[in-house]
PDB file of C-alpha atoms in Angstrom:
ATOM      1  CA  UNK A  18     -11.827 -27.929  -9.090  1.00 82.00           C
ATOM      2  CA  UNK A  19     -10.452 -24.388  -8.112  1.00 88.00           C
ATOM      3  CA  UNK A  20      -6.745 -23.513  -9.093  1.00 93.00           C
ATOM      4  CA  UNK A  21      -7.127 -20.802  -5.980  1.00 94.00           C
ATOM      5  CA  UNK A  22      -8.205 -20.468  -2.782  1.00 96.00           C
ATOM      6  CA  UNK A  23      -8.107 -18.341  -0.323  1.00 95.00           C
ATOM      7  CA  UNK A  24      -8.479 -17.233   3.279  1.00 96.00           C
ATOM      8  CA  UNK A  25     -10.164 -13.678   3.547  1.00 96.00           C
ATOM      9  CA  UNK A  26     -10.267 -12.813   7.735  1.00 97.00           C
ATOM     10  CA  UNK A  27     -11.014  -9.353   9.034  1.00 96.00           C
ATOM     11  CA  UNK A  28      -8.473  -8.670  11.433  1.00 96.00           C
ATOM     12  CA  UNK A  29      -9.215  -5.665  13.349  1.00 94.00           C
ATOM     13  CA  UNK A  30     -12.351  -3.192  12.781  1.00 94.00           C
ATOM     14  CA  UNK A  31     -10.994   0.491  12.118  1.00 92.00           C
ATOM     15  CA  UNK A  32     -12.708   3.239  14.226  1.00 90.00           C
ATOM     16  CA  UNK A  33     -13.234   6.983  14.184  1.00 86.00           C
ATOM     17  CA  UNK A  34     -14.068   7.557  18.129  1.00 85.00           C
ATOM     18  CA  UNK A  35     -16.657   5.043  18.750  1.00 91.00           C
ATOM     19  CA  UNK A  36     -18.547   4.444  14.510  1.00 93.00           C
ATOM     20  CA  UNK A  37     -16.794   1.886  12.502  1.00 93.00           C
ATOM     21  CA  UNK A  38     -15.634   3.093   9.179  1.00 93.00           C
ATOM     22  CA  UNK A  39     -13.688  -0.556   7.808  1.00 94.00           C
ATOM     23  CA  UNK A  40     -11.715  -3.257   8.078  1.00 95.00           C
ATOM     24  CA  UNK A  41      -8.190  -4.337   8.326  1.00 95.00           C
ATOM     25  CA  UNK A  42      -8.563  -7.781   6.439  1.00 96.00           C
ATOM     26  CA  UNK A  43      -5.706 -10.863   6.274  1.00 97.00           C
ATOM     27  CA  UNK A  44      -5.971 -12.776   2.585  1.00 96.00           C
ATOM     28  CA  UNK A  45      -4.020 -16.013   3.110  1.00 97.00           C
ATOM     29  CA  UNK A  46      -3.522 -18.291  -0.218  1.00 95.00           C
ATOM     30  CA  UNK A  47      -4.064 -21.660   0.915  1.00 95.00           C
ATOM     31  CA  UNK A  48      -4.652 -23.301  -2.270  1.00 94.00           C
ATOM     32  CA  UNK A  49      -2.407 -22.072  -5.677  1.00 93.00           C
ATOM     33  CA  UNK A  50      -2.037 -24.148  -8.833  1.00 93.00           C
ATOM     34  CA  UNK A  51      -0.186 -21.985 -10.690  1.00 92.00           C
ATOM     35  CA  UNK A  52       2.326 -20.218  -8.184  1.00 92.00           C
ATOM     36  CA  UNK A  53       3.668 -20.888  -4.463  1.00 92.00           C
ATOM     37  CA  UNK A  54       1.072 -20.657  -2.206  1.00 90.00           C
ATOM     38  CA  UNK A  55       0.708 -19.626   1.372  1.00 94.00           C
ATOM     39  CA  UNK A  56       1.599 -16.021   0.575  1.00 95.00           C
ATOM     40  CA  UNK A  57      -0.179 -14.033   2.716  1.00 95.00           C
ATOM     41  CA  UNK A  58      -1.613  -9.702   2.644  1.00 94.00           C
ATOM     42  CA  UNK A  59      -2.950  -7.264   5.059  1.00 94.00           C
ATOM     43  CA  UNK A  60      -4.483  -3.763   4.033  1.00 95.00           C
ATOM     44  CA  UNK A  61      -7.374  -2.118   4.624  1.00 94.00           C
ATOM     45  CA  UNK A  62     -11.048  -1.768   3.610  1.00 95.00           C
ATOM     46  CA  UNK A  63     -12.728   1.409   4.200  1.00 94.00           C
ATOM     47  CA  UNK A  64     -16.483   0.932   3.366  1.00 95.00           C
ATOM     48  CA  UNK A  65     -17.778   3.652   0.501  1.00 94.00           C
ATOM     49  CA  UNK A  66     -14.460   4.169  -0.462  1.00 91.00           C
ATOM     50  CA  UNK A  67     -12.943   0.498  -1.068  1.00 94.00           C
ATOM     51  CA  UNK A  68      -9.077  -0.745  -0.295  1.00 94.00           C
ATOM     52  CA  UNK A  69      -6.790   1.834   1.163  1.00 92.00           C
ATOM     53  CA  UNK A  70      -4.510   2.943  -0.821  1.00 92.00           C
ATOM     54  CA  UNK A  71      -2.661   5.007   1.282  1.00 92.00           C
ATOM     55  CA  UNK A  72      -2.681   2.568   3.831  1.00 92.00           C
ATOM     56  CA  UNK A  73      -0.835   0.438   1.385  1.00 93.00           C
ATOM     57  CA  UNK A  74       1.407   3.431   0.609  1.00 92.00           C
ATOM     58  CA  UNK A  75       1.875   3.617   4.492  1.00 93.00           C
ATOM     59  CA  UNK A  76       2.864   0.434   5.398  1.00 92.00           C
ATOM     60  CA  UNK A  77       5.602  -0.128   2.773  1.00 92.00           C
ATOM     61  CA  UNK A  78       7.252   3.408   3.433  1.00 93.00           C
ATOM     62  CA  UNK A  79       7.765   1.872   7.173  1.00 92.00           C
ATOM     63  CA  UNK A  80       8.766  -1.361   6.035  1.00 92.00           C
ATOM     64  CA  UNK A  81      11.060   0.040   3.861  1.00 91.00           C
ATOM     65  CA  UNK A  82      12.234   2.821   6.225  1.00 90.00           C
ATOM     66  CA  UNK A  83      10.865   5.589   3.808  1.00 92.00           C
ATOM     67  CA  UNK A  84       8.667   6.601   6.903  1.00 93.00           C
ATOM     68  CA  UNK A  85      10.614   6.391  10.007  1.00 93.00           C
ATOM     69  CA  UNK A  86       7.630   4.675  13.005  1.00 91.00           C
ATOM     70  CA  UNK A  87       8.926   5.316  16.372  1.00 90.00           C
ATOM     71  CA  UNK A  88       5.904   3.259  18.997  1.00 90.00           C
ATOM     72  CA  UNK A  89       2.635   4.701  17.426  1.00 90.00           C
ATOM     73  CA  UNK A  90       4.295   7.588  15.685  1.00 93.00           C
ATOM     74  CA  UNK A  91       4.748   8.238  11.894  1.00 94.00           C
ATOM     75  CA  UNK A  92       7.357  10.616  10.804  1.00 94.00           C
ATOM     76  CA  UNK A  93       8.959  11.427   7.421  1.00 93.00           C
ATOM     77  CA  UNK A  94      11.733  13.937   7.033  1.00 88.00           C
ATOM     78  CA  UNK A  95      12.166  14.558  10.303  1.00 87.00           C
ATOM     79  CA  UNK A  96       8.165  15.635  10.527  1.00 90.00           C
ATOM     80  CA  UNK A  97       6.075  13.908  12.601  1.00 92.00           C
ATOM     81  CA  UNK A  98       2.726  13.435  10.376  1.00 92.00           C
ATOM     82  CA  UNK A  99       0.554  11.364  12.806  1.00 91.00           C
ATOM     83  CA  UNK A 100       0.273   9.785  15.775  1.00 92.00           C
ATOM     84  CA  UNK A 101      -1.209   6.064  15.023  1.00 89.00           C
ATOM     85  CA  UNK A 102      -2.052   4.730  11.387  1.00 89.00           C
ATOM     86  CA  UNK A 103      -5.583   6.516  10.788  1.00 89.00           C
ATOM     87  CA  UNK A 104      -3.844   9.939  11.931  1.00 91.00           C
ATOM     88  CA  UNK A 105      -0.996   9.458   9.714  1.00 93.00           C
ATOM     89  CA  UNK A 106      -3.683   8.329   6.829  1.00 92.00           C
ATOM     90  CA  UNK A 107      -5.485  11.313   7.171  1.00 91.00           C
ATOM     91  CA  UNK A 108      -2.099  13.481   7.270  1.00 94.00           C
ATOM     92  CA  UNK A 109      -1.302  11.917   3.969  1.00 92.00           C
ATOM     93  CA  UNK A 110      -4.650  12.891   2.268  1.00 92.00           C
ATOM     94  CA  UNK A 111      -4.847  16.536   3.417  1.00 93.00           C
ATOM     95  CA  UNK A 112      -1.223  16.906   1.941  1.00 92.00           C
ATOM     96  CA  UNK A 113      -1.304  15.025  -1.702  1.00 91.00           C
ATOM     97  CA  UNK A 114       2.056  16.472  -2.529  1.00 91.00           C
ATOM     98  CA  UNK A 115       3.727  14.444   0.423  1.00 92.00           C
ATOM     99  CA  UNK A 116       1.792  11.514  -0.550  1.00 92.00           C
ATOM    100  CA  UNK A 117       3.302  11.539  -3.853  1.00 91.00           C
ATOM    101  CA  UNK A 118       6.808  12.040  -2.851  1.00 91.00           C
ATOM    102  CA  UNK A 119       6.438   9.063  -0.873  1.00 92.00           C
ATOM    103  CA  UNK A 120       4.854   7.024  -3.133  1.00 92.00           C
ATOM    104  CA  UNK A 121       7.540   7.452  -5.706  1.00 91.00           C
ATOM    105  CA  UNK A 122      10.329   6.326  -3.127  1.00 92.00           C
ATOM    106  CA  UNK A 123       7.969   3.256  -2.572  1.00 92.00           C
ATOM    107  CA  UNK A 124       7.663   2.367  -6.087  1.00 91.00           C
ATOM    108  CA  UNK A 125      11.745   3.486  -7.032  1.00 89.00           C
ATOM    109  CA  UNK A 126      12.093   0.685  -4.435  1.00 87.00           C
ATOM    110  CA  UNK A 127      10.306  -1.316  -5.993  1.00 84.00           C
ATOM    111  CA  UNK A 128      11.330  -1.231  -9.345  1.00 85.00           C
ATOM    112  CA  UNK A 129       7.897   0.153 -10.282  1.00 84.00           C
ATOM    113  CA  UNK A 130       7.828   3.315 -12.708  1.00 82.00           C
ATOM    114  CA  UNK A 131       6.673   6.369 -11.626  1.00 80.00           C
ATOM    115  CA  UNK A 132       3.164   8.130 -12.978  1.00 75.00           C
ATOM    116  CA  UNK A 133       4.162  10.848 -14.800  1.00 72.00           C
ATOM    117  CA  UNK A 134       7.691   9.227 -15.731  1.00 67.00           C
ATOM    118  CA  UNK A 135       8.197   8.154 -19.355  1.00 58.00           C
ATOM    119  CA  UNK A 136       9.155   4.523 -19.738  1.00 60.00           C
ATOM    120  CA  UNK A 137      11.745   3.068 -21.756  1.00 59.00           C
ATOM    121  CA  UNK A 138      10.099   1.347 -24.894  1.00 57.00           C
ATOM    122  CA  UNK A 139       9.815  -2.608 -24.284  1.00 60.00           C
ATOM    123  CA  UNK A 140      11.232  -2.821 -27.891  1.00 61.00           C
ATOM    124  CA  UNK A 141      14.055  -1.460 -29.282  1.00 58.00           C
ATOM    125  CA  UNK A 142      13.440   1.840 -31.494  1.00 58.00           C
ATOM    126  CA  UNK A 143      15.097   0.261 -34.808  1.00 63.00           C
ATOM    127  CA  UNK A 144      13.406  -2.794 -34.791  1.00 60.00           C
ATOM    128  CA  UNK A 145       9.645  -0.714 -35.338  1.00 58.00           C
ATOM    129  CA  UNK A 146      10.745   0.550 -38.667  1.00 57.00           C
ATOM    130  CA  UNK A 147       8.116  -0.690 -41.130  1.00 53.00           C
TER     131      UNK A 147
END
């Protein structure tokens, strides 16, 4: 008797010219025991390399207008960085330092802390003396 189930559909197949280098896959959770189900995720799989991160990263920048998309086109700061998702990808991994900047708007909008940023203890400093 399973607590979870779910739906795992590839979606699309993503293509450099005419090879196939992954997946964009839909997870649907159709059965949850333990939280509301139906909640649903897209990202990517690229094989050898696993999920896409900076697909991930990519997809909530535009959805949280971080990355401004305009028909196929990706731009951020006023700089266009690729024309369709792979392009803009590949944009993103040839310039880390960009990547980074955007991924700490994502997770600022998130609520998520930083890497690099120090985090406020979960306890109170006063309360650890022994």
């Amino acid at each position: 008797y399973s607590s979870l189930r779910f739906d795992i559909r590839r979606i699309a197949a993503i293509k450099d010219g005419q090879e196939a280098i992954g997946n964009r896959t839909r997870v649907k959770m159709v059965k949850n025991k333990v939280a509301p189900p139906f909640k649903t995720a897209e990202f990517d799989i690229i094989y050898g390399e696993g999920i896409s991160k900076l697909g991930d990263m990519l997809d909530l920048a535009a959805e949280h207008d971080i990355i401004e998309k305009s028909g196929a086109w990706f731009a951020y700061g006023g700089e266009r960085i690729g024309q369709g998702r792979e392009n803009a990808k590949r944009f993103l991994k040839e310039h880390p330092a960009m990547a980074a900047e955007i991924e700490a708007k994502v997770r600022l909008g998130y609520g998520m802390p930083v890497p690099g940023e120090m985090r406020p203890p979960l306890v109170a400093p006063e309360t650890l003396s022994s």
